[in-house]
């Protein structure tokens, strides 16, 4: 074990996939900022060629505000020279052999030099096309594993999954690995190769029928959701991520593997500065819609714990886990990185904090006047939500439909538009229902041991690698960091 995380990173060559995703960016920035003596960062991006990969790295990673602390410390010219020396953007794709890396010389160089492999690449759409979900979330990790096995100096594969591979289980959820073929409902055995063949067969059938791209896409989404629910998972995302974990566990051989399972990732807590965010996470869409006065009711259990964790804490846990597990042959460890066990916050608390924030700091409408927010209606069961939707929207919609039938010359666009919006709302509610009514608490026994090791190995510098949720004051974080950062991001779009 290295004396501390900063020393561990010195002279290391690290491959990171999933760049320029939110978490991967924060992870890369952290390494470059705290350890200028890192040897090399190979960053895998989807791109046509080396030039496109470099352009994408600059526009979607380095030029982001996230890197302003590093830029201020080094200056533009020094930063450019530093990045040129340390960072190698690589065009590639984890869904294909050798990660889509072109050129035998480059491949051999990477296999000879890489010490640590960090897989953050994933598709996070809940209702992703089944073919896409399988190729990226399930077989992508296997491709990364096979690549890692060819790395002569490979010490560790760190794979980022999600805590919600547990599905809709309740109670205390353990940090345990999946067995190959395990299902959440125990009704039948899961055979991953069969899932792949079913997907391919369905795709062939659709192509033979000359279906449009839109029809094929929808059918693939439907297939993913139906297969997920058949085996006990609520959606394609967590189902395909679970199968990816199974493949890693089954084929890992002696390569040390760490699986990081974050919960709902939110804006930075402190590093490189508080409140940086990119993209709207699960709860963020709700907060923004509420602030804009568009959310009059919402399906949620007020007492349900929403497991939030700032993104920089996840990155800190990743670095710490890598430092502790690198070189420990044959080990496989799962870490829940979240807050529900040590410092829970409920939906009702978040609702109250959002109401307080937007009452004090109202957003401005198109007419220039402040948007007034009300507490709104929280419906705690699907039955209550369906009843509300029927009374509030579906019955008036039926009246519009009747008018459309009686007076066919009447412009029915209003009816069609409302009908489309209601169907979209119901689909989104169905997708998010497992999380807003979630009854589980994520055990973090392994992560607590990791936190203790962090203090032990980093000594005076352990504050640089904070990922203890007990250090979060939720009132302060939501009111002065997260919601302001979220609004800043939304207004810049």
GROMACS .gro file of C-alpha atoms in nm:
model
  493
    1UNK     CA    1   0.000   0.000   0.000
    2UNK     CA    2   0.129   0.344  -0.096
    3UNK     CA    3   0.205   0.592   0.182
    4UNK     CA    4  -0.064   0.824   0.048
    5UNK     CA    5  -0.289   0.878  -0.251
    6UNK     CA    6  -0.081   1.161  -0.397
    7UNK     CA    7   0.233   0.947  -0.395
    8UNK     CA    8   0.035   0.658  -0.542
    9UNK     CA    9  -0.052   0.866  -0.849
   10UNK     CA   10   0.310   0.969  -0.910
   11UNK     CA   11   0.461   0.807  -1.223
   12UNK     CA   12   0.139   0.616  -1.290
   13UNK     CA   13  -0.004   0.573  -1.638
   14UNK     CA   14  -0.383   0.562  -1.621
   15UNK     CA   15  -0.645   0.480  -1.885
   16UNK     CA   16  -0.982   0.651  -1.829
   17UNK     CA   17  -1.287   0.565  -2.040
   18UNK     CA   18  -1.609   0.763  -2.049
   19UNK     CA   19  -1.441   1.096  -2.107
   20UNK     CA   20  -1.592   1.359  -2.138
   21UNK     CA   21  -1.867   1.243  -1.901
   22UNK     CA   22  -1.946   1.435  -1.581
   23UNK     CA   23  -1.773   1.205  -1.330
   24UNK     CA   24  -1.479   1.121  -1.560
   25UNK     CA   25  -1.405   1.493  -1.607
   26UNK     CA   26  -1.398   1.555  -1.233
   27UNK     CA   27  -1.174   1.249  -1.181
   28UNK     CA   28  -0.928   1.365  -1.450
   29UNK     CA   29  -0.919   1.724  -1.320
   30UNK     CA   30  -0.850   1.596  -0.968
   31UNK     CA   31  -0.547   1.392  -1.079
   32UNK     CA   32  -0.397   1.671  -1.291
   33UNK     CA   33  -0.446   1.927  -1.012
   34UNK     CA   34  -0.307   1.731  -0.718
   35UNK     CA   35  -0.035   1.524  -0.887
   36UNK     CA   36   0.157   1.701  -1.164
   37UNK     CA   37   0.402   1.407  -1.165
   38UNK     CA   38   0.145   1.160  -1.294
   39UNK     CA   39   0.318   0.993  -1.588
   40UNK     CA   40   0.038   0.979  -1.846
   41UNK     CA   41  -0.339   0.989  -1.879
   42UNK     CA   42  -0.481   0.803  -2.177
   43UNK     CA   43  -0.837   0.932  -2.220
   44UNK     CA   44  -1.073   0.728  -2.438
   45UNK     CA   45  -1.330   0.936  -2.627
   46UNK     CA   46  -1.576   0.857  -2.904
   47UNK     CA   47  -1.421   1.029  -3.204
   48UNK     CA   48  -1.345   0.961  -3.570
   49UNK     CA   49  -0.970   1.017  -3.547
   50UNK     CA   50  -0.689   1.160  -3.333
   51UNK     CA   51  -0.757   1.517  -3.437
   52UNK     CA   52  -1.128   1.486  -3.355
   53UNK     CA   53  -1.043   1.328  -3.020
   54UNK     CA   54  -0.809   1.616  -2.937
   55UNK     CA   55  -1.069   1.874  -3.041
   56UNK     CA   56  -1.333   1.702  -2.834
   57UNK     CA   57  -1.103   1.685  -2.531
   58UNK     CA   58  -1.032   2.058  -2.552
   59UNK     CA   59  -1.390   2.174  -2.615
   60UNK     CA   60  -1.575   1.929  -2.386
   61UNK     CA   61  -1.320   1.883  -2.109
   62UNK     CA   62  -1.030   2.128  -2.077
   63UNK     CA   63  -1.223   2.445  -2.167
   64UNK     CA   64  -1.491   2.380  -1.906
   65UNK     CA   65  -1.509   2.604  -1.600
   66UNK     CA   66  -1.419   2.295  -1.392
   67UNK     CA   67  -1.053   2.348  -1.493
   68UNK     CA   68  -1.034   2.716  -1.396
   69UNK     CA   69  -0.845   2.645  -1.069
   70UNK     CA   70  -0.578   2.453  -1.258
   71UNK     CA   71  -0.571   2.719  -1.528
   72UNK     CA   72  -0.533   3.000  -1.272
   73UNK     CA   73  -0.253   2.812  -1.098
   74UNK     CA   74  -0.052   2.738  -1.413
   75UNK     CA   75  -0.154   3.007  -1.661
   76UNK     CA   76  -0.277   2.938  -2.013
   77UNK     CA   77   0.059   2.860  -2.173
   78UNK     CA   78   0.189   2.641  -1.891
   79UNK     CA   79  -0.141   2.455  -1.876
   80UNK     CA   80  -0.125   2.389  -2.249
   81UNK     CA   81   0.233   2.254  -2.219
   82UNK     CA   82   0.140   2.047  -1.911
   83UNK     CA   83  -0.161   1.889  -2.080
   84UNK     CA   84   0.036   1.820  -2.398
   85UNK     CA   85   0.293   1.633  -2.190
   86UNK     CA   86   0.053   1.441  -1.966
   87UNK     CA   87  -0.272   1.379  -2.158
   88UNK     CA   88  -0.325   1.161  -2.464
   89UNK     CA   89  -0.683   1.170  -2.601
   90UNK     CA   90  -0.752   0.841  -2.781
   91UNK     CA   91  -1.042   0.785  -3.025
   92UNK     CA   92  -1.214   0.463  -2.924
   93UNK     CA   93  -1.525   0.277  -2.817
   94UNK     CA   94  -1.560   0.029  -2.531
   95UNK     CA   95  -1.827  -0.166  -2.718
   96UNK     CA   96  -1.569  -0.317  -2.959
   97UNK     CA   97  -1.255  -0.530  -2.924
   98UNK     CA   98  -0.939  -0.353  -2.805
   99UNK     CA   99  -1.168  -0.058  -2.721
  100UNK     CA  100  -1.161   0.049  -3.085
  101UNK     CA  101  -0.802   0.173  -3.052
  102UNK     CA  102  -0.642   0.192  -3.397
  103UNK     CA  103  -0.280   0.116  -3.475
  104UNK     CA  104  -0.079  -0.180  -3.349
  105UNK     CA  105   0.207   0.042  -3.228
  106UNK     CA  106  -0.027   0.253  -3.013
  107UNK     CA  107  -0.196  -0.057  -2.874
  108UNK     CA  108   0.135  -0.217  -2.783
  109UNK     CA  109   0.255   0.106  -2.624
  110UNK     CA  110  -0.061   0.128  -2.411
  111UNK     CA  111  -0.040  -0.238  -2.307
  112UNK     CA  112   0.324  -0.187  -2.205
  113UNK     CA  113   0.269   0.135  -2.011
  114UNK     CA  114  -0.074   0.138  -1.842
  115UNK     CA  115  -0.083   0.072  -1.467
  116UNK     CA  116  -0.446   0.151  -1.378
  117UNK     CA  117  -0.762   0.115  -1.588
  118UNK     CA  118  -1.066   0.322  -1.488
  119UNK     CA  119  -1.391   0.245  -1.669
  120UNK     CA  120  -1.649   0.521  -1.632
  121UNK     CA  121  -1.807   0.477  -1.978
  122UNK     CA  122  -2.180   0.399  -1.976
  123UNK     CA  123  -2.512   0.490  -2.126
  124UNK     CA  124  -2.734   0.614  -1.842
  125UNK     CA  125  -3.072   0.639  -2.017
  126UNK     CA  126  -3.321   0.444  -1.811
  127UNK     CA  127  -3.504   0.320  -2.122
  128UNK     CA  128  -3.202   0.287  -2.351
  129UNK     CA  129  -3.226   0.075  -2.666
  130UNK     CA  130  -3.149  -0.283  -2.565
  131UNK     CA  131  -2.882  -0.324  -2.833
  132UNK     CA  132  -2.705  -0.007  -2.714
  133UNK     CA  133  -2.738  -0.094  -2.345
  134UNK     CA  134  -2.597  -0.444  -2.398
  135UNK     CA  135  -2.304  -0.327  -2.610
  136UNK     CA  136  -2.199  -0.041  -2.378
  137UNK     CA  137  -2.310  -0.136  -2.025
  138UNK     CA  138  -2.285  -0.514  -2.041
  139UNK     CA  139  -2.022  -0.619  -2.292
  140UNK     CA  140  -1.834  -0.288  -2.273
  141UNK     CA  141  -1.692  -0.372  -1.927
  142UNK     CA  142  -1.589  -0.716  -2.058
  143UNK     CA  143  -1.401  -0.550  -2.343
  144UNK     CA  144  -1.232  -0.318  -2.092
  145UNK     CA  145  -1.141  -0.622  -1.877
  146UNK     CA  146  -0.991  -0.806  -2.175
  147UNK     CA  147  -0.792  -0.493  -2.261
  148UNK     CA  148  -0.673  -0.462  -1.899
  149UNK     CA  149  -0.552  -0.824  -1.897
  150UNK     CA  150  -0.315  -0.738  -2.182
  151UNK     CA  151  -0.158  -0.454  -1.984
  152UNK     CA  152   0.183  -0.586  -1.873
  153UNK     CA  153   0.198  -0.357  -1.568
  154UNK     CA  154  -0.177  -0.359  -1.502
  155UNK     CA  155  -0.239  -0.333  -1.128
  156UNK     CA  156  -0.614  -0.267  -1.112
  157UNK     CA  157  -0.939  -0.231  -1.304
  158UNK     CA  158  -1.167   0.021  -1.134
  159UNK     CA  159  -1.520   0.001  -1.275
  160UNK     CA  160  -1.790   0.259  -1.204
  161UNK     CA  161  -2.137   0.106  -1.180
  162UNK     CA  162  -2.444   0.235  -0.993
  163UNK     CA  163  -2.587   0.157  -0.650
  164UNK     CA  164  -2.927   0.106  -0.815
  165UNK     CA  165  -2.829  -0.231  -0.963
  166UNK     CA  166  -3.021  -0.347  -0.654
  167UNK     CA  167  -3.346  -0.277  -0.839
  168UNK     CA  168  -3.638  -0.197  -0.611
  169UNK     CA  169  -3.522  -0.390  -0.306
  170UNK     CA  170  -3.592  -0.234   0.033
  171UNK     CA  171  -3.412  -0.241   0.366
  172UNK     CA  172  -3.035  -0.240   0.415
  173UNK     CA  173  -2.866  -0.320   0.083
  174UNK     CA  174  -2.527  -0.487   0.111
  175UNK     CA  175  -2.211  -0.415  -0.085
  176UNK     CA  176  -2.202  -0.757  -0.248
  177UNK     CA  177  -2.113  -0.877  -0.594
  178UNK     CA  178  -2.349  -1.047  -0.838
  179UNK     CA  179  -2.321  -1.416  -0.921
  180UNK     CA  180  -2.328  -1.504  -1.288
  181UNK     CA  181  -2.689  -1.562  -1.396
  182UNK     CA  182  -2.839  -1.415  -1.077
  183UNK     CA  183  -3.177  -1.244  -1.102
  184UNK     CA  184  -3.351  -1.011  -0.861
  185UNK     CA  185  -3.680  -1.201  -0.861
  186UNK     CA  186  -3.534  -1.555  -0.865
  187UNK     CA  187  -3.792  -1.671  -1.120
  188UNK     CA  188  -3.549  -1.802  -1.377
  189UNK     CA  189  -3.178  -1.807  -1.458
  190UNK     CA  190  -3.035  -1.517  -1.649
  191UNK     CA  191  -2.818  -1.620  -1.944
  192UNK     CA  192  -2.640  -1.315  -2.083
  193UNK     CA  193  -2.555  -1.480  -2.415
  194UNK     CA  194  -2.926  -1.561  -2.461
  195UNK     CA  195  -3.014  -1.197  -2.397
  196UNK     CA  196  -2.767  -1.093  -2.667
  197UNK     CA  197  -2.910  -1.347  -2.913
  198UNK     CA  198  -3.270  -1.240  -2.840
  199UNK     CA  199  -3.171  -0.880  -2.909
  200UNK     CA  200  -2.999  -0.970  -3.237
  201UNK     CA  201  -3.293  -1.184  -3.347
  202UNK     CA  202  -3.540  -0.904  -3.278
  203UNK     CA  203  -3.320  -0.658  -3.466
  204UNK     CA  204  -3.307  -0.891  -3.770
  205UNK     CA  205  -3.686  -0.929  -3.767
  206UNK     CA  206  -3.739  -0.554  -3.757
  207UNK     CA  207  -3.494  -0.498  -4.042
  208UNK     CA  208  -3.661  -0.769  -4.253
  209UNK     CA  209  -3.994  -0.593  -4.199
  210UNK     CA  210  -3.838  -0.271  -4.337
  211UNK     CA  211  -3.925  -0.084  -4.018
  212UNK     CA  212  -3.822   0.279  -3.994
  213UNK     CA  213  -3.535   0.383  -3.768
  214UNK     CA  214  -3.787   0.533  -3.528
  215UNK     CA  215  -3.984   0.207  -3.512
  216UNK     CA  216  -3.667   0.002  -3.463
  217UNK     CA  217  -3.550   0.235  -3.186
  218UNK     CA  218  -3.882   0.215  -3.000
  219UNK     CA  219  -3.897  -0.166  -3.036
  220UNK     CA  220  -3.543  -0.196  -2.900
  221UNK     CA  221  -3.637   0.026  -2.604
  222UNK     CA  222  -3.949  -0.183  -2.537
  223UNK     CA  223  -3.748  -0.505  -2.556
  224UNK     CA  224  -3.493  -0.377  -2.305
  225UNK     CA  225  -3.762  -0.273  -2.056
  226UNK     CA  226  -3.951  -0.602  -2.091
  227UNK     CA  227  -3.636  -0.815  -2.044
  228UNK     CA  228  -3.533  -0.605  -1.742
  229UNK     CA  229  -3.872  -0.643  -1.574
  230UNK     CA  230  -3.883  -1.015  -1.657
  231UNK     CA  231  -3.572  -1.067  -1.443
  232UNK     CA  232  -3.668  -0.823  -1.165
  233UNK     CA  233  -3.497  -0.496  -1.261
  234UNK     CA  234  -3.704  -0.178  -1.313
  235UNK     CA  235  -3.533  -0.054  -1.632
  236UNK     CA  236  -3.280  -0.129  -1.905
  237UNK     CA  237  -3.007   0.087  -1.753
  238UNK     CA  238  -2.968  -0.093  -1.420
  239UNK     CA  239  -3.033  -0.432  -1.582
  240UNK     CA  240  -2.752  -0.395  -1.835
  241UNK     CA  241  -2.519  -0.248  -1.570
  242UNK     CA  242  -2.585  -0.550  -1.347
  243UNK     CA  243  -2.497  -0.790  -1.627
  244UNK     CA  244  -2.177  -0.593  -1.686
  245UNK     CA  245  -2.079  -0.651  -1.322
  246UNK     CA  246  -2.153  -1.023  -1.361
  247UNK     CA  247  -1.919  -1.053  -1.658
  248UNK     CA  248  -1.640  -0.871  -1.472
  249UNK     CA  249  -1.672  -1.103  -1.174
  250UNK     CA  250  -1.685  -1.416  -1.389
  251UNK     CA  251  -1.389  -1.343  -1.617
  252UNK     CA  252  -1.158  -1.136  -1.396
  253UNK     CA  253  -0.909  -1.418  -1.319
  254UNK     CA  254  -0.632  -1.264  -1.101
  255UNK     CA  255  -0.676  -0.900  -1.200
  256UNK     CA  256  -0.776  -0.691  -0.897
  257UNK     CA  257  -1.116  -0.530  -0.950
  258UNK     CA  258  -1.288  -0.249  -0.763
  259UNK     CA  259  -1.653  -0.174  -0.835
  260UNK     CA  260  -1.760   0.176  -0.732
  261UNK     CA  261  -2.138   0.208  -0.700
  262UNK     CA  262  -2.234   0.575  -0.657
  263UNK     CA  263  -2.589   0.677  -0.574
  264UNK     CA  264  -2.741   0.998  -0.721
  265UNK     CA  265  -2.443   1.216  -0.811
  266UNK     CA  266  -2.476   1.590  -0.749
  267UNK     CA  267  -2.260   1.904  -0.788
  268UNK     CA  268  -1.913   1.942  -0.636
  269UNK     CA  269  -1.902   1.981  -0.258
  270UNK     CA  270  -1.566   2.155  -0.237
  271UNK     CA  271  -1.323   2.061  -0.515
  272UNK     CA  272  -1.199   2.218  -0.728
  273UNK     CA  273  -1.464   2.467  -0.608
  274UNK     CA  274  -1.819   2.420  -0.473
  275UNK     CA  275  -2.127   2.391  -0.694
  276UNK     CA  276  -1.990   2.286  -1.035
  277UNK     CA  277  -2.229   2.065  -1.226
  278UNK     CA  278  -2.294   1.958  -1.580
  279UNK     CA  279  -2.619   1.796  -1.694
  280UNK     CA  280  -2.934   1.746  -1.488
  281UNK     CA  281  -2.922   1.450  -1.253
  282UNK     CA  282  -3.235   1.263  -1.139
  283UNK     CA  283  -3.348   1.505  -0.867
  284UNK     CA  284  -3.214   1.813  -1.046
  285UNK     CA  285  -3.478   1.804  -1.319
  286UNK     CA  286  -3.743   1.815  -1.045
  287UNK     CA  287  -3.576   2.108  -0.866
  288UNK     CA  288  -3.546   2.311  -1.187
  289UNK     CA  289  -3.904   2.237  -1.297
  290UNK     CA  290  -4.024   2.340  -0.950
  291UNK     CA  291  -3.826   2.665  -0.962
  292UNK     CA  292  -3.975   2.746  -1.303
  293UNK     CA  293  -4.326   2.700  -1.161
  294UNK     CA  294  -4.396   2.401  -1.384
  295UNK     CA  295  -4.429   2.138  -1.114
  296UNK     CA  296  -4.767   2.156  -0.943
  297UNK     CA  297  -4.768   1.797  -0.823
  298UNK     CA  298  -4.515   1.517  -0.794
  299UNK     CA  299  -4.514   1.146  -0.719
  300UNK     CA  300  -4.290   1.083  -0.419
  301UNK     CA  301  -4.294   0.943  -0.070
  302UNK     CA  302  -4.212   1.246   0.150
  303UNK     CA  303  -4.032   1.015   0.394
  304UNK     CA  304  -3.835   0.836   0.125
  305UNK     CA  305  -3.459   0.883   0.156
  306UNK     CA  306  -3.298   1.029  -0.154
  307UNK     CA  307  -2.940   0.911  -0.159
  308UNK     CA  308  -2.736   1.205  -0.290
  309UNK     CA  309  -2.357   1.228  -0.309
  310UNK     CA  310  -2.142   1.514  -0.447
  311UNK     CA  311  -1.936   1.421  -0.753
  312UNK     CA  312  -1.600   1.520  -0.603
  313UNK     CA  313  -1.659   1.276  -0.316
  314UNK     CA  314  -1.710   0.996  -0.570
  315UNK     CA  315  -1.384   1.092  -0.744
  316UNK     CA  316  -1.205   1.097  -0.407
  317UNK     CA  317  -1.336   0.749  -0.324
  318UNK     CA  318  -1.214   0.626  -0.664
  319UNK     CA  319  -0.858   0.753  -0.610
  320UNK     CA  320  -0.847   0.614  -0.254
  321UNK     CA  321  -0.978   0.273  -0.361
  322UNK     CA  322  -0.724   0.258  -0.641
  323UNK     CA  323  -0.438   0.340  -0.404
  324UNK     CA  324  -0.543   0.070  -0.157
  325UNK     CA  325  -0.631  -0.214  -0.397
  326UNK     CA  326  -0.373  -0.176  -0.675
  327UNK     CA  327  -0.166  -0.493  -0.707
  328UNK     CA  328  -0.380  -0.705  -0.470
  329UNK     CA  329  -0.414  -1.003  -0.703
  330UNK     CA  330  -0.747  -1.181  -0.716
  331UNK     CA  331  -0.939  -0.927  -0.508
  332UNK     CA  332  -1.284  -0.795  -0.599
  333UNK     CA  333  -1.443  -0.529  -0.378
  334UNK     CA  334  -1.767  -0.332  -0.404
  335UNK     CA  335  -1.808   0.018  -0.258
  336UNK     CA  336  -2.138   0.200  -0.216
  337UNK     CA  337  -2.055   0.571  -0.234
  338UNK     CA  338  -2.362   0.748  -0.103
  339UNK     CA  339  -2.516   0.914   0.200
  340UNK     CA  340  -2.833   0.724   0.299
  341UNK     CA  341  -2.664   0.513   0.567
  342UNK     CA  342  -2.458   0.780   0.743
  343UNK     CA  343  -2.635   1.110   0.665
  344UNK     CA  344  -2.978   1.060   0.507
  345UNK     CA  345  -3.194   1.333   0.355
  346UNK     CA  346  -3.560   1.280   0.264
  347UNK     CA  347  -3.760   1.402  -0.033
  348UNK     CA  348  -3.966   1.618   0.202
  349UNK     CA  349  -3.648   1.791   0.327
  350UNK     CA  350  -3.534   1.860  -0.030
  351UNK     CA  351  -3.882   1.987  -0.119
  352UNK     CA  352  -3.877   2.225   0.179
  353UNK     CA  353  -3.526   2.348   0.095
  354UNK     CA  354  -3.619   2.408  -0.270
  355UNK     CA  355  -3.931   2.600  -0.161
  356UNK     CA  356  -3.721   2.817   0.073
  357UNK     CA  357  -3.457   2.878  -0.192
  358UNK     CA  358  -3.692   2.980  -0.473
  359UNK     CA  359  -3.904   3.191  -0.237
  360UNK     CA  360  -3.590   3.390  -0.148
  361UNK     CA  361  -3.436   3.373  -0.497
  362UNK     CA  362  -3.719   3.344  -0.749
  363UNK     CA  363  -3.638   3.275  -1.112
  364UNK     CA  364  -3.753   3.535  -1.362
  365UNK     CA  365  -4.022   3.451  -1.619
  366UNK     CA  366  -4.023   3.551  -1.985
  367UNK     CA  367  -4.223   3.861  -1.901
  368UNK     CA  368  -3.951   3.972  -1.659
  369UNK     CA  369  -4.156   3.913  -1.345
  370UNK     CA  370  -4.047   3.676  -1.065
  371UNK     CA  371  -4.189   3.324  -1.074
  372UNK     CA  372  -4.379   3.256  -0.754
  373UNK     CA  373  -4.359   2.899  -0.626
  374UNK     CA  374  -4.604   2.719  -0.401
  375UNK     CA  375  -4.547   2.404  -0.199
  376UNK     CA  376  -4.744   2.204  -0.456
  377UNK     CA  377  -4.892   1.859  -0.406
  378UNK     CA  378  -4.686   1.551  -0.320
  379UNK     CA  379  -4.864   1.225  -0.396
  380UNK     CA  380  -4.713   0.929  -0.215
  381UNK     CA  381  -4.859   0.637  -0.415
  382UNK     CA  382  -4.905   0.555  -0.781
  383UNK     CA  383  -5.280   0.514  -0.718
  384UNK     CA  384  -5.305   0.870  -0.581
  385UNK     CA  385  -5.103   1.004  -0.874
  386UNK     CA  386  -5.321   0.825  -1.132
  387UNK     CA  387  -5.638   0.955  -0.965
  388UNK     CA  388  -5.497   1.309  -0.961
  389UNK     CA  389  -5.401   1.288  -1.329
  390UNK     CA  390  -5.746   1.155  -1.421
  391UNK     CA  391  -5.934   1.434  -1.243
  392UNK     CA  392  -5.692   1.714  -1.330
  393UNK     CA  393  -5.605   1.628  -1.690
  394UNK     CA  394  -5.753   1.313  -1.839
  395UNK     CA  395  -6.123   1.399  -1.793
  396UNK     CA  396  -6.080   1.750  -1.944
  397UNK     CA  397  -5.884   1.585  -2.224
  398UNK     CA  398  -6.176   1.352  -2.294
  399UNK     CA  399  -6.403   1.658  -2.322
  400UNK     CA  400  -6.167   1.803  -2.582
  401UNK     CA  401  -6.171   1.472  -2.767
  402UNK     CA  402  -6.554   1.473  -2.767
  403UNK     CA  403  -6.555   1.825  -2.911
  404UNK     CA  404  -6.311   1.708  -3.178
  405UNK     CA  405  -6.548   1.421  -3.272
  406UNK     CA  406  -6.864   1.636  -3.276
  407UNK     CA  407  -6.702   1.926  -3.457
  408UNK     CA  408  -6.444   1.769  -3.690
  409UNK     CA  409  -6.367   2.110  -3.846
  410UNK     CA  410  -6.243   2.229  -3.506
  411UNK     CA  411  -5.865   2.247  -3.484
  412UNK     CA  412  -5.771   1.941  -3.279
  413UNK     CA  413  -5.405   2.034  -3.239
  414UNK     CA  414  -5.466   2.144  -2.881
  415UNK     CA  415  -5.612   1.804  -2.795
  416UNK     CA  416  -5.323   1.621  -2.963
  417UNK     CA  417  -5.065   1.839  -2.791
  418UNK     CA  418  -5.212   1.787  -2.443
  419UNK     CA  419  -5.254   1.414  -2.507
  420UNK     CA  420  -4.888   1.388  -2.610
  421UNK     CA  421  -4.773   1.578  -2.299
  422UNK     CA  422  -4.981   1.361  -2.065
  423UNK     CA  423  -4.845   1.041  -2.220
  424UNK     CA  424  -4.490   1.177  -2.189
  425UNK     CA  425  -4.549   1.273  -1.824
  426UNK     CA  426  -4.688   0.928  -1.742
  427UNK     CA  427  -4.392   0.759  -1.913
  428UNK     CA  428  -4.144   0.970  -1.716
  429UNK     CA  429  -4.330   0.901  -1.392
  430UNK     CA  430  -4.317   0.528  -1.465
  431UNK     CA  431  -3.941   0.549  -1.532
  432UNK     CA  432  -3.862   0.749  -1.217
  433UNK     CA  433  -4.116   0.577  -0.988
  434UNK     CA  434  -3.864   0.320  -0.852
  435UNK     CA  435  -3.640   0.603  -0.729
  436UNK     CA  436  -3.888   0.852  -0.587
  437UNK     CA  437  -4.061   0.572  -0.394
  438UNK     CA  438  -3.735   0.391  -0.311
  439UNK     CA  439  -3.729   0.216   0.029
  440UNK     CA  440  -3.368   0.101   0.042
  441UNK     CA  441  -3.069   0.221   0.244
  442UNK     CA  442  -2.726   0.151   0.100
  443UNK     CA  443  -2.498  -0.019   0.348
  444UNK     CA  444  -2.147   0.129   0.329
  445UNK     CA  445  -1.947  -0.099   0.557
  446UNK     CA  446  -1.673  -0.144   0.295
  447UNK     CA  447  -1.672   0.228   0.218
  448UNK     CA  448  -1.645   0.314   0.588
  449UNK     CA  449  -1.336   0.092   0.609
  450UNK     CA  450  -1.202   0.275   0.303
  451UNK     CA  451  -1.263   0.610   0.476
  452UNK     CA  452  -1.067   0.490   0.780
  453UNK     CA  453  -0.783   0.377   0.550
  454UNK     CA  454  -0.796   0.719   0.383
  455UNK     CA  455  -0.721   0.889   0.714
  456UNK     CA  456  -0.450   0.636   0.786
  457UNK     CA  457  -0.261   0.663   0.456
  458UNK     CA  458  -0.310   1.034   0.388
  459UNK     CA  459  -0.247   1.158   0.742
  460UNK     CA  460  -0.236   1.542   0.735
  461UNK     CA  461  -0.351   1.548   0.371
  462UNK     CA  462  -0.658   1.329   0.411
  463UNK     CA  463  -0.885   1.634   0.369
  464UNK     CA  464  -0.786   1.631   0.002
  465UNK     CA  465  -0.974   1.303  -0.039
  466UNK     CA  466  -1.293   1.368   0.157
  467UNK     CA  467  -1.585   1.134   0.087
  468UNK     CA  468  -1.751   1.111   0.426
  469UNK     CA  469  -2.120   1.210   0.388
  470UNK     CA  470  -2.129   1.305   0.755
  471UNK     CA  471  -1.930   1.615   0.660
  472UNK     CA  472  -2.226   1.742   0.453
  473UNK     CA  473  -2.465   1.992   0.610
  474UNK     CA  474  -2.758   1.934   0.374
  475UNK     CA  475  -2.927   2.269   0.445
  476UNK     CA  476  -2.608   2.460   0.368
  477UNK     CA  477  -2.513   2.241   0.071
  478UNK     CA  478  -2.853   2.265  -0.098
  479UNK     CA  479  -2.914   2.635  -0.025
  480UNK     CA  480  -2.567   2.779  -0.089
  481UNK     CA  481  -2.396   2.527  -0.318
  482UNK     CA  482  -2.608   2.281  -0.512
  483UNK     CA  483  -2.920   2.475  -0.613
  484UNK     CA  484  -2.723   2.794  -0.698
  485UNK     CA  485  -2.478   2.584  -0.903
  486UNK     CA  486  -2.766   2.409  -1.074
  487UNK     CA  487  -2.936   2.736  -1.166
  488UNK     CA  488  -2.607   2.880  -1.295
  489UNK     CA  489  -2.570   2.577  -1.522
  490UNK     CA  490  -2.930   2.598  -1.649
  491UNK     CA  491  -2.908   2.972  -1.721
  492UNK     CA  492  -2.586   2.923  -1.920
  493UNK     CA  493  -2.747   2.667  -2.150
   0.00000   0.00000   0.00000
